[in-house]
mmCIF file of C-alpha atoms and ligand atoms in Angstrom:
data_model
loop_
_atom_site.group_PDB
_atom_site.id
_atom_site.type_symbol
_atom_site.label_atom_id
_atom_site.label_comp_id
_atom_site.label_asym_id
_atom_site.label_seq_id
_atom_site.Cartn_x
_atom_site.Cartn_y
_atom_site.Cartn_z
ATOM 1 C CA MET A 184 -1.685 -12.619 -19.472
ATOM 2 C CA SER A 185 0.176 -12.942 -22.443
ATOM 3 C CA ARG A 186 2.209 -9.509 -22.282
ATOM 4 C CA PRO A 187 3.833 -8.181 -18.370
ATOM 5 C CA PRO A 188 0.802 -5.959 -17.041
ATOM 6 C CA ARG A 189 1.312 -2.006 -17.009
ATOM 7 C CA ILE A 190 1.490 -1.025 -13.457
ATOM 8 C CA GLY A 191 1.484 2.933 -12.783
ATOM 9 C CA VAL A 192 2.654 4.312 -9.330
ATOM 10 C CA LEU A 193 0.928 7.169 -7.831
ATOM 11 C CA ALA A 194 3.073 10.082 -7.959
ATOM 12 C CA LEU A 195 1.524 12.855 -6.175
ATOM 13 C CA GLN A 196 4.826 12.175 -3.585
ATOM 14 C CA GLY A 197 6.228 9.697 -1.241
ATOM 15 C CA ASP A 198 8.754 7.150 -2.159
ATOM 16 C CA VAL A 199 7.879 6.311 -6.328
ATOM 17 C CA ARG A 200 10.929 6.035 -7.991
ATOM 18 C CA GLU A 201 11.684 2.891 -5.615
ATOM 19 C CA HIS A 202 8.420 1.549 -6.601
ATOM 20 C CA LEU A 203 9.123 1.762 -10.076
ATOM 21 C CA GLY A 204 12.575 -0.251 -10.111
ATOM 22 C CA MET A 205 10.922 -3.442 -7.779
ATOM 23 C CA LEU A 206 7.816 -3.678 -10.280
ATOM 24 C CA GLU A 207 9.911 -3.719 -13.015
ATOM 25 C CA ARG A 208 12.061 -6.283 -11.107
ATOM 26 C CA SER A 209 9.186 -8.263 -10.621
ATOM 27 C CA GLY A 210 8.443 -8.586 -14.572
ATOM 28 C CA ALA A 211 5.722 -5.375 -14.531
ATOM 29 C CA ARG A 212 6.448 -2.558 -16.659
ATOM 30 C CA ALA A 213 5.816 0.669 -14.764
ATOM 31 C CA SER A 214 5.266 3.963 -15.203
ATOM 32 C CA PRO A 215 4.478 7.057 -12.427
ATOM 33 C CA VAL A 216 0.332 8.071 -12.639
ATOM 34 C CA ARG A 217 -0.373 11.609 -11.898
ATOM 35 C CA ARG A 218 -3.596 12.261 -13.857
ATOM 36 C CA PRO A 219 -7.169 10.654 -14.312
ATOM 37 C CA ALA A 220 -6.129 9.659 -18.360
ATOM 38 C CA GLU A 221 -2.948 8.013 -17.056
ATOM 39 C CA LEU A 222 -4.419 6.099 -14.498
ATOM 40 C CA GLU A 223 -6.714 4.844 -17.351
ATOM 41 C CA ALA A 224 -4.030 3.101 -19.130
ATOM 42 C CA VAL A 225 -3.039 0.485 -16.224
ATOM 43 C CA ASP A 226 -3.657 -2.304 -15.536
ATOM 44 C CA GLY A 227 -2.839 -1.786 -11.808
ATOM 45 C CA VAL A 228 -1.770 0.557 -9.396
ATOM 46 C CA VAL A 229 0.854 1.382 -6.639
ATOM 47 C CA VAL A 230 -0.675 3.427 -3.748
ATOM 48 C CA PRO A 231 3.078 4.768 -2.044
ATOM 49 C CA GLY A 232 4.380 5.506 1.586
ATOM 50 C CA GLY A 233 4.140 9.093 2.244
ATOM 51 C CA GLU A 234 1.933 10.733 4.045
ATOM 52 C CA SER A 235 -2.183 10.238 3.817
ATOM 53 C CA THR A 236 -3.593 13.158 4.711
ATOM 54 C CA THR A 237 -0.981 15.118 2.361
ATOM 55 C CA MET A 238 -1.392 11.979 -0.610
ATOM 56 C CA HIS A 239 -5.354 12.767 0.309
ATOM 57 C CA LYS A 240 -4.837 16.649 -0.362
ATOM 58 C CA LEU A 241 -2.318 16.388 -3.490
ATOM 59 C CA ALA A 242 -5.012 13.466 -5.342
ATOM 60 C CA ARG A 243 -8.494 16.396 -4.539
ATOM 61 C CA THR A 244 -6.021 18.799 -6.889
ATOM 62 C CA PHE A 245 -4.887 16.116 -9.258
ATOM 63 C CA ASP A 246 -8.827 15.221 -9.880
ATOM 64 C CA LEU A 247 -7.595 11.872 -8.538
ATOM 65 C CA PHE A 248 -9.572 10.928 -5.696
ATOM 66 C CA GLU A 249 -12.714 10.391 -7.311
ATOM 67 C CA PRO A 250 -11.236 8.168 -10.147
ATOM 68 C CA LEU A 251 -9.071 6.108 -8.129
ATOM 69 C CA GLN A 252 -11.961 5.573 -6.016
ATOM 70 C CA GLN A 253 -14.038 4.551 -9.022
ATOM 71 C CA ALA A 254 -11.291 2.091 -10.306
ATOM 72 C CA VAL A 255 -10.774 0.340 -7.216
ATOM 73 C CA ARG A 256 -14.356 -0.317 -6.875
ATOM 74 C CA ALA A 257 -14.879 -1.371 -10.282
ATOM 75 C CA GLY A 258 -12.030 -4.407 -9.464
ATOM 76 C CA LEU A 259 -8.316 -2.275 -10.647
ATOM 77 C CA PRO A 260 -5.680 -4.201 -8.655
ATOM 78 C CA ALA A 261 -3.932 -1.644 -5.965
ATOM 79 C CA PHE A 262 -1.166 -2.128 -3.692
ATOM 80 C CA GLY A 263 -0.994 0.729 -0.932
ATOM 81 C CA THR A 264 2.511 0.599 1.421
ATOM 82 C CA CYS A 265 2.414 2.184 4.586
ATOM 83 C CA ALA A 266 -0.244 5.801 3.600
ATOM 84 C CA GLY A 267 -1.088 3.577 0.816
ATOM 85 C CA MET A 268 -2.858 1.367 2.770
ATOM 86 C CA ILE A 269 -4.296 4.153 5.231
ATOM 87 C CA MET A 270 -5.464 5.297 1.743
ATOM 88 C CA LEU A 271 -6.669 1.841 0.447
ATOM 89 C CA ALA A 272 -8.652 1.483 3.958
ATOM 90 C CA GLU A 273 -12.741 1.904 3.985
ATOM 91 C CA GLN A 274 -11.873 3.201 7.594
ATOM 92 C CA VAL A 275 -9.083 4.677 9.615
ATOM 93 C CA GLU A 276 -9.330 4.436 13.295
ATOM 94 C CA ASN A 277 -7.931 7.807 14.521
ATOM 95 C CA PRO A 278 -8.501 9.743 11.073
ATOM 96 C CA ALA A 279 -7.121 14.558 10.165
ATOM 97 C CA PRO A 280 -10.218 16.369 9.821
ATOM 98 C CA GLY A 281 -11.379 15.935 6.488
ATOM 99 C CA GLN A 282 -8.948 12.945 5.346
ATOM 100 C CA GLU A 283 -10.731 10.564 2.657
ATOM 101 C CA THR A 284 -9.985 7.301 1.548
ATOM 102 C CA ILE A 285 -10.229 5.684 -1.615
ATOM 103 C CA GLY A 286 -11.368 2.426 -0.153
ATOM 104 C CA GLY A 287 -11.176 -1.169 -1.224
ATOM 105 C CA LEU A 288 -10.459 -2.820 1.688
ATOM 106 C CA ASP A 289 -12.548 -3.730 4.643
ATOM 107 C CA ILE A 290 -10.445 -2.857 7.456
ATOM 108 C CA VAL A 291 -9.730 -0.719 9.893
ATOM 109 C CA VAL A 292 -6.363 1.123 9.697
ATOM 110 C CA ARG A 293 -4.752 2.305 13.386
ATOM 111 C CA ARG A 294 -2.266 5.638 11.666
ATOM 112 C CA ASN A 295 0.896 5.716 13.115
ATOM 113 C CA ALA A 296 0.026 3.074 15.637
ATOM 114 C CA PHE A 297 3.865 1.333 16.757
ATOM 115 C CA GLY A 298 3.692 4.876 18.700
ATOM 116 C CA ARG A 299 5.304 7.800 18.855
ATOM 117 C CA GLN A 300 8.676 6.700 20.159
ATOM 118 C CA VAL A 301 9.709 4.427 17.838
ATOM 119 C CA ASP A 302 9.298 6.388 14.245
ATOM 120 C CA SER A 303 11.187 4.041 12.151
ATOM 121 C CA PHE A 304 12.473 0.363 12.791
ATOM 122 C CA GLU A 305 12.751 -3.206 11.494
ATOM 123 C CA ALA A 306 11.513 -6.700 11.617
ATOM 124 C CA ASP A 307 10.581 -10.090 10.454
ATOM 125 C CA VAL A 308 7.132 -10.638 9.753
ATOM 126 C CA ASP A 309 5.503 -13.850 8.491
ATOM 127 C CA VAL A 310 4.319 -13.878 4.742
ATOM 128 C CA LEU A 311 1.035 -15.918 3.650
ATOM 129 C CA ASP A 312 2.967 -17.551 0.103
ATOM 130 C CA LEU A 313 6.646 -16.587 1.401
ATOM 131 C CA ALA A 314 8.931 -19.546 2.254
ATOM 132 C CA THR A 315 10.660 -17.398 4.294
ATOM 133 C CA PRO A 316 10.108 -14.030 6.666
ATOM 134 C CA PHE A 317 10.405 -10.665 4.535
ATOM 135 C CA HIS A 318 12.573 -8.104 6.728
ATOM 136 C CA ALA A 319 10.239 -5.683 6.957
ATOM 137 C CA MET A 320 11.024 -1.510 7.491
ATOM 138 C CA PHE A 321 8.559 0.352 9.144
ATOM 139 C CA ILE A 322 8.019 3.862 9.105
ATOM 140 C CA ARG A 323 5.477 6.714 10.945
ATOM 141 C CA ALA A 324 3.408 3.048 10.216
ATOM 142 C CA PRO A 325 0.070 2.101 10.487
ATOM 143 C CA TRP A 326 -1.530 -1.224 11.728
ATOM 144 C CA VAL A 327 -4.763 -3.177 10.733
ATOM 145 C CA ASP A 328 -7.064 -2.613 13.666
ATOM 146 C CA LYS A 329 -9.996 -4.887 12.444
ATOM 147 C CA CYS A 330 -10.338 -7.412 9.354
ATOM 148 C CA GLY A 331 -13.874 -7.894 7.622
ATOM 149 C CA ALA A 332 -14.896 -11.189 6.157
ATOM 150 C CA GLY A 333 -13.660 -10.669 3.001
ATOM 151 C CA VAL A 334 -9.912 -9.806 4.136
ATOM 152 C CA GLU A 335 -7.131 -12.210 4.312
ATOM 153 C CA VAL A 336 -4.698 -11.663 6.818
ATOM 154 C CA VAL A 337 -1.358 -12.137 4.317
ATOM 155 C CA ALA A 338 1.887 -10.895 6.884
ATOM 156 C CA THR A 339 1.979 -10.344 11.113
ATOM 157 C CA VAL A 340 4.860 -9.849 12.907
ATOM 158 C CA ALA A 341 6.944 -12.180 13.952
ATOM 159 C CA SER A 342 8.447 -11.391 17.267
ATOM 160 C CA GLY A 343 9.509 -8.377 19.393
ATOM 161 C CA GLN A 344 6.841 -6.273 21.664
ATOM 162 C CA ALA A 345 4.008 -5.999 18.620
ATOM 163 C CA VAL A 346 5.020 -9.977 17.927
ATOM 164 C CA GLY A 347 1.071 -11.173 15.866
ATOM 165 C CA ARG A 348 -0.538 -7.232 14.897
ATOM 166 C CA ILE A 349 -1.584 -7.485 11.470
ATOM 167 C CA VAL A 350 0.643 -6.448 8.674
ATOM 168 C CA ALA A 351 -0.643 -6.813 5.721
ATOM 169 C CA VAL A 352 -3.465 -7.920 4.059
ATOM 170 C CA ARG A 353 -5.366 -8.785 0.900
ATOM 171 C CA GLN A 354 -9.621 -8.766 -0.270
ATOM 172 C CA ASP A 355 -10.597 -9.786 -4.011
ATOM 173 C CA MET A 356 -7.630 -7.899 -6.055
ATOM 174 C CA VAL A 357 -6.158 -5.344 -3.150
ATOM 175 C CA LEU A 358 -2.993 -5.515 -1.647
ATOM 176 C CA ALA A 359 -1.456 -3.437 1.498
ATOM 177 C CA THR A 360 0.977 -3.549 3.562
ATOM 178 C CA SER A 361 2.438 -1.055 6.767
ATOM 179 C CA PHE A 362 6.391 -1.514 5.962
ATOM 180 C CA HIS A 363 7.359 -0.381 3.060
ATOM 181 C CA PRO A 364 8.817 -3.448 0.776
ATOM 182 C CA GLU A 365 10.278 -1.057 -1.825
ATOM 183 C CA ILE A 366 13.108 -0.038 0.367
ATOM 184 C CA THR A 367 14.426 -3.669 1.031
ATOM 185 C CA GLY A 368 16.042 -4.572 -1.973
ATOM 186 C CA ASP A 369 13.377 -7.546 -1.071
ATOM 187 C CA HIS A 370 10.939 -7.642 -4.403
ATOM 188 C CA ARG A 371 8.661 -11.043 -3.444
ATOM 189 C CA MET A 372 6.154 -8.862 -2.123
ATOM 190 C CA HIS A 373 5.559 -7.166 -5.616
ATOM 191 C CA GLU A 374 6.114 -9.907 -6.954
ATOM 192 C CA LEU A 375 2.827 -11.197 -5.480
ATOM 193 C CA PHE A 376 0.964 -8.224 -6.898
ATOM 194 C CA VAL A 377 2.347 -8.474 -10.169
ATOM 195 C CA GLY A 378 1.212 -12.318 -9.957
ATOM 196 C CA MET A 379 -2.171 -11.139 -8.338
ATOM 197 C CA LEU A 380 -2.281 -9.394 -11.780
ATOM 198 C CA GLY A 381 -1.913 -12.511 -13.881
ATOM 199 C CA ARG A 382 -4.714 -14.162 -12.114
HETATM 200 N N1 LIG B 69 2.239 8.296 8.827
HETATM 201 C C1 LIG B 69 1.477 8.366 8.143
HETATM 202 C C2 LIG B 69 0.719 8.597 7.434
HETATM 203 O O1 LIG B 69 -0.174 8.568 8.469
HETATM 204 C C3 LIG B 69 2.644 7.126 7.383
HETATM 205 C C4 LIG B 69 4.390 7.183 7.240
HETATM 206 C C5 LIG B 69 4.629 6.318 5.559
HETATM 207 O O2 LIG B 69 3.739 6.565 5.017
HETATM 208 N N2 LIG B 69 5.819 5.704 5.887
HETATM 209 O O3 LIG B 69 -0.227 8.236 6.056
#
């Protein structure tokens, strides 16, 4: 790709500004997406963390839900973090009543999987394609219960109680992490996504 890709961050709710900064540091041009026309103008989209049930409702209110579904189905590269991973999952093990997802990843995801006592924690995760572990922040995070045949496991928890749990996956042009790479100061996960667009 001769020009840097333009990546949109779904800006209905959640930590949008941090993602915009990380994407810029990773060599992309980044802009918020709140309208269908803004979605049409981007080469890829980030679905941030927040609360997947709220994000679903807001996406419906802003007439973005179906355009997002269609765009991701048609191959628009997408990167979901935490609630964004839930939004990109084809199936949620424990959805809220009426909760729908954009889809794109043939996975079953479990919301708030790490338990109520540990609302948030930090852990090193082993990431495919990264030379050293990624220090990840988990905030009421999901994990991936099941992966379909076309899904590549990108990261698992390296140690501790949740060792081996799947916390990042990729399928075609869709990447997702159950942790929040935008708040760590380490932009390697964003670089992986920006790199996917250039392939
Ligand atoms: N538990 C939230 C959900 O179900 C996700 C939390 C997060 O994005 N930090 O959407």
